Amino acid sequence: MTAIIEFSNVEKVFPGHHALRDLNFTVAQGELVSVVGVTGCGKSTTFNLILGLFPPTEGQVRVEGHDPYGEFDWFRRRIAVVFQDARLLPWRTALQNVCTGMKFAGVPKAEWDGRARDWLGRLGLAGREDAYPHQLSGGQRQRVSLARAFAVDPDIILCDESFSALDEITAQALRQEFVELVRAGGKTGVVITHSLSEAMTLGDRVLVLRPPGHLADDIRLPADPDAAAQDELRDRILTAMTPEEQQ
Amino acid sequence: MATSTASPPTATDPANAARPNRRWPRDPSVPILIVVLLAVWALVSRFTPEYDVPSIPSVAREVWSILTTGESLASLLTTLARVGVGLVGAFAAGLGLGLLMGARPFAARYLLPPIRFVQGIPSLSWVIIAVIWFADVELRVWFVMVLVTLPGFALQTYDSYRAVPAELRDMARSFRPGRWALFREVTLPAITPGIFTAWKVNLGLGIRMVLIAELVGATVGVGAQLLSAQQLFDMASVVAWTLLLAVCMLLIQGAVELLESWALRYRPKATEGEKP
């Protein structure tokens, strides 16, 4: 399969902090990949590099063959993000928030309303289009955020701990919906998470990062693992996540 | 002793729902205050000379005279126009400077110190400087108004710009928006509450400044009329002009607050819960 995201010998150094060290991985088109690791392992830096918010210090990041930092605007309508908190504009209704994402991304205006209503409906928010964010529950706000990302019809959806702030039942339901929507749309998904169980249930592969920001393991998840296989998988991820000095 | 276990009535109680929703008077404090003030005024004016505390009827006659005499009405409208033009000028310049400082830290380094310095200069000094510099009355008033109220607009805009949540900016940037879309959808709505605060503060400041500026050299305007009334020891006229100006300002403040509540209608109301 074609690699849609490619990290080659990537280093990222911030003043006084080596965030990533010789990071190499690829994500194929249509894959759903979780990036897991302990706090400070470089998950957020990896996320921001894919998003193009800053360049790598060394090495190369390529997304769809392009440099996400140097060709920032090329990625309009190609990448969308679902953040940990929904980050809805408080002065816009649910419908308007979804439309605003499309406006930012340059989707033709004639398509905004139809697409926004369609995605809000798919995510169970029909009838809540005119509600302001403060009138929605945390789960509903995150659904609007998902609708905003999917409505742009991007090639890649990035999730930055998008389900970690929700209660487990809501998070479980949203994860399930997210996976179905990614699969149905043929999108590529990258989910940054610190939750082991989320990483194990969400995607096709788990990339385990270990401080200081290098790939400790790259695990392809079995389609339907039994309990013993799940335990084995959990141990393998845990071992890979644990910093070397604590092993 | 009888005890009651009944819970306090709520809006959802059928008994309450059947009652008519009386909107007026929701808060009787304002009418009560007005009646008390008028009573005190009437009482004091009975025992003091007209040139100290004029009676209510004589002030009412003056008010009527102002409102029905073309020349007097022109004075009132001129003062209000001066306030409006001065504030709009200061707002335009202050908004521009505040946005520039917010968007460009380099500009803030060079603009903040002089703006804070100008804000620290006493308003009366600007009036005297304006009298010396400009022969034209309108220019004097406009100059004073702009210099006294511009720092408030600029600093409030700058502070509001800096307070725009970084999370919202990052969210917007992740979609790769154009500059105008980012400004229109994120920055402008985020700084709007600060802009309204600046307007409400500067309205009061503006009216005080325009009166002082009109006292020096103006022949038309409420300030000039007050000066003339003072020279004639016509206290009823002083009170009438002052009352009219205060009422006009209250009406304008009310209009600004209405506009504010429309523009910020997305905010949760006091009775509204955080979650459904």
XYZ file of C-alpha atoms in Angstrom:
523
model
C 0.000 0.000 0.000
C 1.128 3.587 -0.646
C 2.596 5.418 2.348
C 0.559 8.535 3.004
C 2.539 9.656 6.074
C 6.280 9.150 6.205
C 8.717 10.075 8.988
C 12.378 9.569 8.008
C 15.072 10.035 10.669
C 13.095 12.844 12.258
C 14.659 14.817 15.103
C 12.946 17.642 16.890
C 14.801 19.734 19.413
C 13.191 22.509 21.432
C 15.310 24.781 23.626
C 16.462 22.527 26.467
C 14.400 19.543 25.322
C 15.042 16.777 22.777
C 11.466 15.854 21.835
C 12.058 13.365 18.992
C 15.154 11.303 18.246
C 15.569 9.442 14.972
C 11.872 8.712 14.517
C 10.968 6.524 11.550
C 7.557 5.210 10.591
C 5.069 5.163 7.756
C 1.288 5.077 7.655
C -0.383 3.578 4.607
C -3.395 5.085 2.871
C -6.624 3.929 4.509
C -4.900 2.742 7.679
C -6.091 3.620 11.149
C -3.085 3.959 13.405
C -2.825 4.700 17.108
C 0.222 6.438 18.501
C 0.617 5.588 22.165
C 3.182 6.404 24.800
C 3.766 7.884 28.222
C 3.705 11.625 28.880
C 6.679 13.356 27.273
C 7.364 10.601 24.726
C 6.820 12.959 21.780
C 3.218 12.120 20.802
C 2.110 15.741 20.577
C 5.279 16.750 18.733
C 4.609 13.979 16.200
C 1.031 15.203 15.855
C 2.115 18.830 15.309
C 4.721 17.755 12.733
C 2.064 15.893 10.711
C -0.157 18.949 11.018
C 2.700 21.178 9.858
C 2.656 23.539 12.806
C 6.457 23.489 12.935
C 9.301 21.872 10.918
C 11.533 19.006 12.084
C 15.014 19.971 13.259
C 16.506 17.109 11.233
C 15.084 14.473 8.917
C 12.033 14.585 6.739
C 8.277 14.521 7.254
C 6.179 13.801 4.198
C 2.409 13.677 4.052
C 0.939 12.685 0.709
C 4.428 13.331 -0.667
C 4.441 16.965 0.503
C 6.095 18.870 3.325
C 3.291 19.774 5.761
C 5.190 22.757 7.193
C 6.720 24.157 4.009
C 3.580 23.592 1.935
C 1.119 24.392 4.704
C -1.686 25.650 2.461
C -1.448 22.667 0.110
C -3.064 20.598 2.868
C -6.290 22.609 2.891
C -9.174 20.107 2.825
C -6.644 17.256 3.030
C -6.120 17.137 6.795
C -8.662 17.698 9.564
C -8.207 17.461 13.297
C -10.325 16.419 16.252
C -8.789 17.842 19.415
C -9.004 16.604 23.010
C -11.488 19.335 23.899
C -14.032 20.040 21.190
C -12.731 23.582 20.566
C -16.032 24.833 19.248
C -16.497 28.541 18.667
C -18.768 29.606 21.557
C -20.440 32.282 19.406
C -21.532 29.796 16.760
C -24.275 27.174 16.891
C -23.541 23.502 16.265
C -24.509 23.899 12.598
C -22.487 27.088 12.208
C -19.450 25.475 13.842
C -19.503 22.687 11.282
C -19.953 25.260 8.494
C -17.072 27.345 9.853
C -14.687 24.387 9.468
C -15.723 24.147 5.815
C -15.386 27.905 5.399
C -11.844 27.773 6.790
C -11.005 24.843 4.551
C -12.337 26.521 1.422
C -15.310 24.252 0.736
C -17.716 26.004 -1.704
C -20.374 27.904 0.274
C -23.263 26.234 -1.511
C -22.273 22.915 0.071
C -21.939 24.073 3.689
C -25.478 23.745 4.920
C -26.256 20.407 3.325
C -23.017 18.787 4.385
C -23.213 20.175 7.920
C -26.773 18.930 8.447
C -25.870 15.561 6.964
C -22.871 15.051 9.281
C -24.677 16.311 12.362
C -27.483 13.865 11.536
C -25.060 10.975 11.092
C -23.539 11.749 14.462
C -26.897 11.786 16.209
C -27.306 15.540 16.531
C -30.336 16.071 14.294
C -32.526 18.606 16.073
C -29.570 20.150 17.927
C -28.285 22.187 14.970
C -29.211 25.520 16.530
C -27.810 24.786 19.978
C -24.823 26.817 21.159
C -21.862 24.847 22.569
C -22.763 25.685 26.181
C -26.164 24.078 25.582
C -24.581 20.750 24.582
C -23.087 18.011 26.748
C -19.385 17.145 26.498
C -20.147 14.149 24.282
C -22.389 16.212 22.001
C -19.726 18.890 21.686
C -17.186 16.264 20.661
C -19.674 14.908 18.106
C -19.934 18.407 16.602
C -16.157 18.500 16.495
C -16.138 15.140 14.654
C -18.801 16.417 12.249
C -16.704 19.545 11.622
C -13.674 17.398 10.744
C -15.517 14.872 8.545
C -17.590 17.525 6.740
C -14.421 18.898 5.162
C -13.976 15.455 3.554
C -10.244 15.273 4.252
C -7.880 12.471 3.255
C -6.410 12.277 6.756
C -8.116 12.675 10.115
C -5.920 13.350 13.124
C -7.248 12.803 16.636
C -5.361 14.259 19.581
C -6.610 12.339 22.623
C -10.059 13.164 21.321
C -11.961 10.752 23.541
C -9.948 11.008 26.742
C -11.963 13.825 28.309
C -15.256 11.916 28.039
C -16.814 9.367 30.350
C -16.002 5.786 29.345
C -19.465 4.940 27.953
C -19.616 8.057 25.770
C -15.979 7.610 24.752
C -16.600 3.982 23.778
C -19.585 4.921 21.626
C -17.719 7.761 19.935
C -14.650 5.578 19.268
C -16.893 3.048 17.589
C -18.570 5.710 15.459
C -15.216 7.234 14.601
C -13.805 3.904 13.376
C -16.921 3.233 11.288
C -16.808 6.697 9.710
C -13.097 6.429 8.913
C -13.569 2.981 7.351
C -16.695 3.977 5.426
C -15.047 7.082 4.025
C -11.769 5.351 3.148
C -9.889 7.896 5.241
C -6.511 7.546 6.873
C -6.703 8.029 10.649
C -3.981 8.796 13.139
C -5.079 8.735 16.772
C -2.765 10.087 19.443
C -3.622 8.554 22.794
C -2.190 7.713 26.176
C -4.843 5.055 26.757
C -3.676 1.508 26.242
C -7.163 0.097 25.790
C -8.030 2.818 23.268
C -4.896 2.051 21.275
C -5.691 -1.669 21.286
C -9.269 -1.334 20.141
C -9.174 1.585 17.776
C -7.103 0.760 14.768
C -5.050 -1.498 12.553
C -1.665 -0.713 14.087
C -0.177 0.680 17.253
C 2.962 2.779 17.128
C 4.533 2.834 20.574
C 6.723 5.833 21.339
C 9.180 5.891 24.188
C 11.062 8.906 25.584
C 12.997 10.598 24.159
C 10.744 10.394 21.159
C 11.696 7.284 19.259
C 9.693 4.338 17.979
C 9.834 1.519 20.537
C 7.468 -0.859 18.746
C 5.219 -1.067 15.713
C 2.452 -3.594 16.293
C -0.110 -4.758 13.756
C -3.271 -5.610 15.648
C -4.901 -8.993 15.027
C -8.418 -8.834 13.569
C -10.226 -10.612 16.375
C -7.877 -11.434 19.267
C -8.920 -13.816 22.036
C -8.390 -12.917 25.705
C -4.943 -14.517 25.871
C -3.809 -12.677 22.743
C -5.106 -9.421 24.176
C -3.170 -9.951 27.397
C -0.034 -10.713 25.444
C -0.579 -7.598 23.334
C -1.134 -5.452 26.389
C 2.110 -6.694 27.972
C 4.018 -6.061 24.775
C 2.743 -2.479 24.493
C 3.355 -1.821 28.177
C 6.907 -3.075 27.946
C 7.552 -0.982 24.859
C 6.050 2.132 26.485
C 8.084 1.895 29.659
C 11.155 4.137 29.599
C 14.432 2.168 29.484
C 15.638 3.392 32.885
C 12.489 1.950 34.515
C 12.739 -1.489 32.915
C -45.162 25.252 65.764
C -46.213 24.465 62.277
C -43.556 23.252 59.927
C -43.679 23.127 56.201
C -42.035 20.485 54.064
C -43.112 22.041 50.790
C -40.301 22.806 48.388
C -39.925 26.354 47.070
C -42.056 27.107 44.021
C -40.338 26.705 40.700
C -41.046 27.943 37.205
C -42.239 24.481 36.253
C -44.898 24.372 38.964
C -48.326 24.241 37.310
C -49.518 26.888 39.758
C -46.777 29.233 38.657
C -47.275 28.434 35.010
C -50.892 29.565 35.287
C -49.898 32.978 36.660
C -49.433 35.827 34.220
C -45.786 36.674 33.630
C -45.595 40.222 34.985
C -42.591 41.883 33.418
C -43.093 45.320 34.997
C -42.120 46.315 37.534
C -39.611 43.483 37.878
C -37.355 45.613 40.047
C -39.131 48.501 41.802
C -35.899 50.082 43.054
C -35.534 52.535 40.153
C -39.066 54.054 40.340
C -38.774 54.212 44.125
C -35.421 56.007 43.867
C -36.802 58.513 41.352
C -39.811 59.301 43.566
C -37.601 59.708 46.645
C -35.164 61.986 44.785
C -37.980 64.147 43.423
C -39.502 64.396 46.890
C -36.189 65.440 48.452
C -35.617 67.925 45.629
C -39.096 69.431 46.047
C -38.611 69.691 49.799
C -35.149 71.269 49.642
C -36.157 73.725 46.917
C -38.959 75.062 49.156
C -36.417 76.253 51.724
C -33.605 77.469 49.446
C -33.397 80.339 46.962
C -34.106 79.625 43.286
C -30.494 80.396 42.293
C -29.243 77.604 44.614
C -31.820 74.851 44.189
C -34.445 75.638 41.560
C -37.928 74.187 41.898
C -39.052 71.205 39.848
C -41.602 73.247 37.824
C -39.006 75.869 36.860
C -36.564 73.179 35.710
C -39.374 71.441 33.813
C -40.154 74.750 32.047
C -36.464 75.100 31.099
C -36.379 71.569 29.752
C -39.482 72.255 27.671
C -37.988 75.490 26.433
C -34.762 73.738 25.373
C -36.663 71.030 23.553
C -38.940 73.444 21.739
C -36.452 76.195 20.867
C -34.536 75.541 17.697
C -31.316 77.173 18.874
C -31.228 75.268 22.178
C -32.073 71.985 20.571
C -29.274 72.617 18.070
C -26.871 73.044 21.011
C -27.908 69.699 22.485
C -27.655 67.913 19.159
C -24.306 69.573 18.405
C -22.845 68.282 21.657
C -24.172 64.770 21.009
C -22.790 64.895 17.464
C -19.391 65.984 18.793
C -19.408 63.068 21.230
C -20.382 60.692 18.425
C -17.834 61.928 15.907
C -15.055 62.045 18.509
C -15.777 58.553 19.787
C -16.079 57.070 16.310
C -12.729 58.627 15.346
C -11.074 57.397 18.535
C -12.631 53.960 18.118
C -11.424 53.593 14.532
C -7.884 54.628 15.419
C -7.860 52.700 18.718
C -9.192 49.530 17.111
C -6.568 49.722 14.382
C -3.742 50.303 16.852
C -4.990 47.586 19.227
C -5.214 45.025 16.429
C -1.809 45.988 15.078
C -0.236 45.624 18.532
C -1.997 42.311 19.097
C -0.977 40.855 15.751
C 2.574 42.231 15.727
C 4.514 42.129 19.024
C 7.122 44.331 17.360
C 4.511 47.076 16.910
C 3.370 46.648 20.519
C 6.899 47.273 21.771
C 6.935 50.681 20.084
C 3.289 51.697 20.431
C 2.383 50.639 23.962
C 4.673 53.074 25.830
C 3.436 56.206 23.998
C -0.218 55.114 24.277
C 0.163 54.560 28.031
C 1.941 57.918 28.281
C -0.895 59.685 26.462
C -3.391 57.952 28.763
C -1.546 59.348 31.781
C -1.777 62.978 30.618
C -4.573 64.844 32.478
C -7.556 65.576 30.247
C -7.502 69.256 31.182
C -3.964 69.552 29.808
C -5.248 68.366 26.427
C -7.971 71.024 26.527
C -5.414 73.770 27.140
C -3.079 72.387 24.478
C -5.997 72.229 22.027
C -6.952 75.869 22.722
C -3.381 76.979 22.044
C -2.904 74.824 18.961
C -6.226 75.141 17.163
C -8.359 78.165 16.442
C -11.218 76.072 15.105
C -13.619 74.968 17.866
C -14.666 71.732 16.167
C -11.061 70.711 15.689
C -10.319 71.455 19.342
C -13.196 69.333 20.587
C -12.387 66.479 18.216
C -8.695 66.591 19.122
C -9.432 66.426 22.863
C -12.050 63.696 22.470
C -9.788 61.492 20.363
C -6.724 61.855 22.552
C -8.620 61.215 25.772
C -10.615 58.191 24.597
C -8.263 56.583 22.048
C -5.953 54.942 24.630
C -8.924 53.167 26.213
C -10.060 51.734 22.874
C -6.524 50.765 21.843
C -5.552 49.114 25.138
C -8.854 47.273 25.522
C -8.607 45.955 21.957
C -5.000 44.932 22.518
C -5.814 43.120 25.774
C -8.817 41.392 24.187
C -6.709 40.314 21.213
C -4.120 38.775 23.513
C -6.875 36.976 25.394
C -8.194 35.165 22.300
C -7.859 31.487 23.317
C -4.825 29.895 21.659
C -6.812 26.634 21.399
C -9.344 28.293 19.086
C -6.612 29.815 16.937
C -4.884 26.405 16.657
C -8.173 24.730 15.807
C -8.811 27.286 13.067
C -5.227 27.036 11.762
C -5.576 23.266 11.438
C -8.083 23.938 8.620
C -5.635 26.332 6.896
C -7.940 29.367 6.756
C -7.273 32.626 4.953
C -6.388 35.641 7.134
C -9.731 37.343 6.664
C -11.694 34.193 7.550
C -9.586 33.724 10.685
C -10.124 37.352 11.696
C -13.846 37.308 10.887
C -14.638 33.994 12.578
C -12.245 33.869 15.537
C -10.509 37.145 16.373
C -13.357 39.610 15.874
C -16.015 37.698 17.871
C -13.464 37.037 20.618
C -12.587 40.733 21.029
C -16.167 41.988 20.707
C -16.970 41.869 24.472
C -13.862 43.980 25.138
C -14.890 46.485 22.469
C -18.306 46.921 24.100
C -16.666 47.437 27.496
C -14.451 50.135 25.994
C -17.479 51.858 24.434
C -19.409 51.887 27.693
C -16.474 53.333 29.621
C -15.598 55.892 26.930
C -19.167 57.142 26.495
C -19.139 58.598 30.001
C -15.596 59.878 29.595
C -16.446 61.376 26.214
C -19.405 63.388 27.446
C -17.384 64.829 30.317
C -14.559 65.773 27.970
C -16.756 67.392 25.355
C -18.373 69.594 28.010
C -14.994 70.777 29.283
C -13.819 71.417 25.735
C -17.006 73.351 24.937
C -16.611 75.498 28.016
C -13.469 76.922 26.433
C -14.312 78.907 23.350
C -17.394 77.176 21.936
C -20.465 79.267 21.120
C -22.742 76.333 20.367
C -23.166 73.223 22.492
C -24.251 72.239 25.968
C -20.916 73.386 27.449
C -21.397 76.863 25.988
C -25.003 76.969 27.244
C -23.872 75.930 30.724
C -21.255 78.675 30.746
C -23.860 81.220 29.704
C -26.281 79.999 32.403
C -23.532 80.198 35.031
C -22.786 83.813 34.074
C -26.492 84.641 34.509
C -26.793 82.655 37.782
C -29.587 80.720 36.062
C -29.511 77.517 38.095
C -32.729 76.152 36.565
C -31.109 76.285 33.154
C -27.936 74.587 34.453
C -29.984 71.764 35.961
C -32.158 71.439 32.839
C -29.159 71.178 30.492
C -27.431 68.726 32.811
C -30.532 66.560 33.154
C -31.128 66.493 29.419
C -27.557 65.513 28.709
C -27.622 62.809 31.385
C -30.867 61.371 29.997
C -29.453 61.392 26.457
C -26.373 59.548 27.684
C -28.502 57.011 29.555
C -30.474 56.384 26.360
C -27.282 55.945 24.340
C -25.833 53.651 27.034
C -29.067 51.648 26.900
C -28.807 51.390 23.122
C -25.201 50.192 23.398
C -26.231 47.617 25.992
C -29.053 46.400 23.755
C -26.630 46.065 20.876
C -24.213 44.272 23.189
C -26.801 41.750 24.351
C -27.740 41.084 20.721
C -24.105 40.672 19.646
C -23.308 38.442 22.647
C -26.570 36.497 22.546
C -24.634 33.236 22.433
C -23.586 33.658 26.052
C -25.415 31.509 28.592
C -28.090 33.394 30.485
C -27.990 33.419 34.277
C -30.916 30.999 34.441
C -29.497 28.674 31.806
C -27.638 25.527 32.862
C -24.265 24.540 31.518
C -25.595 21.258 30.193
C -28.947 20.115 28.849
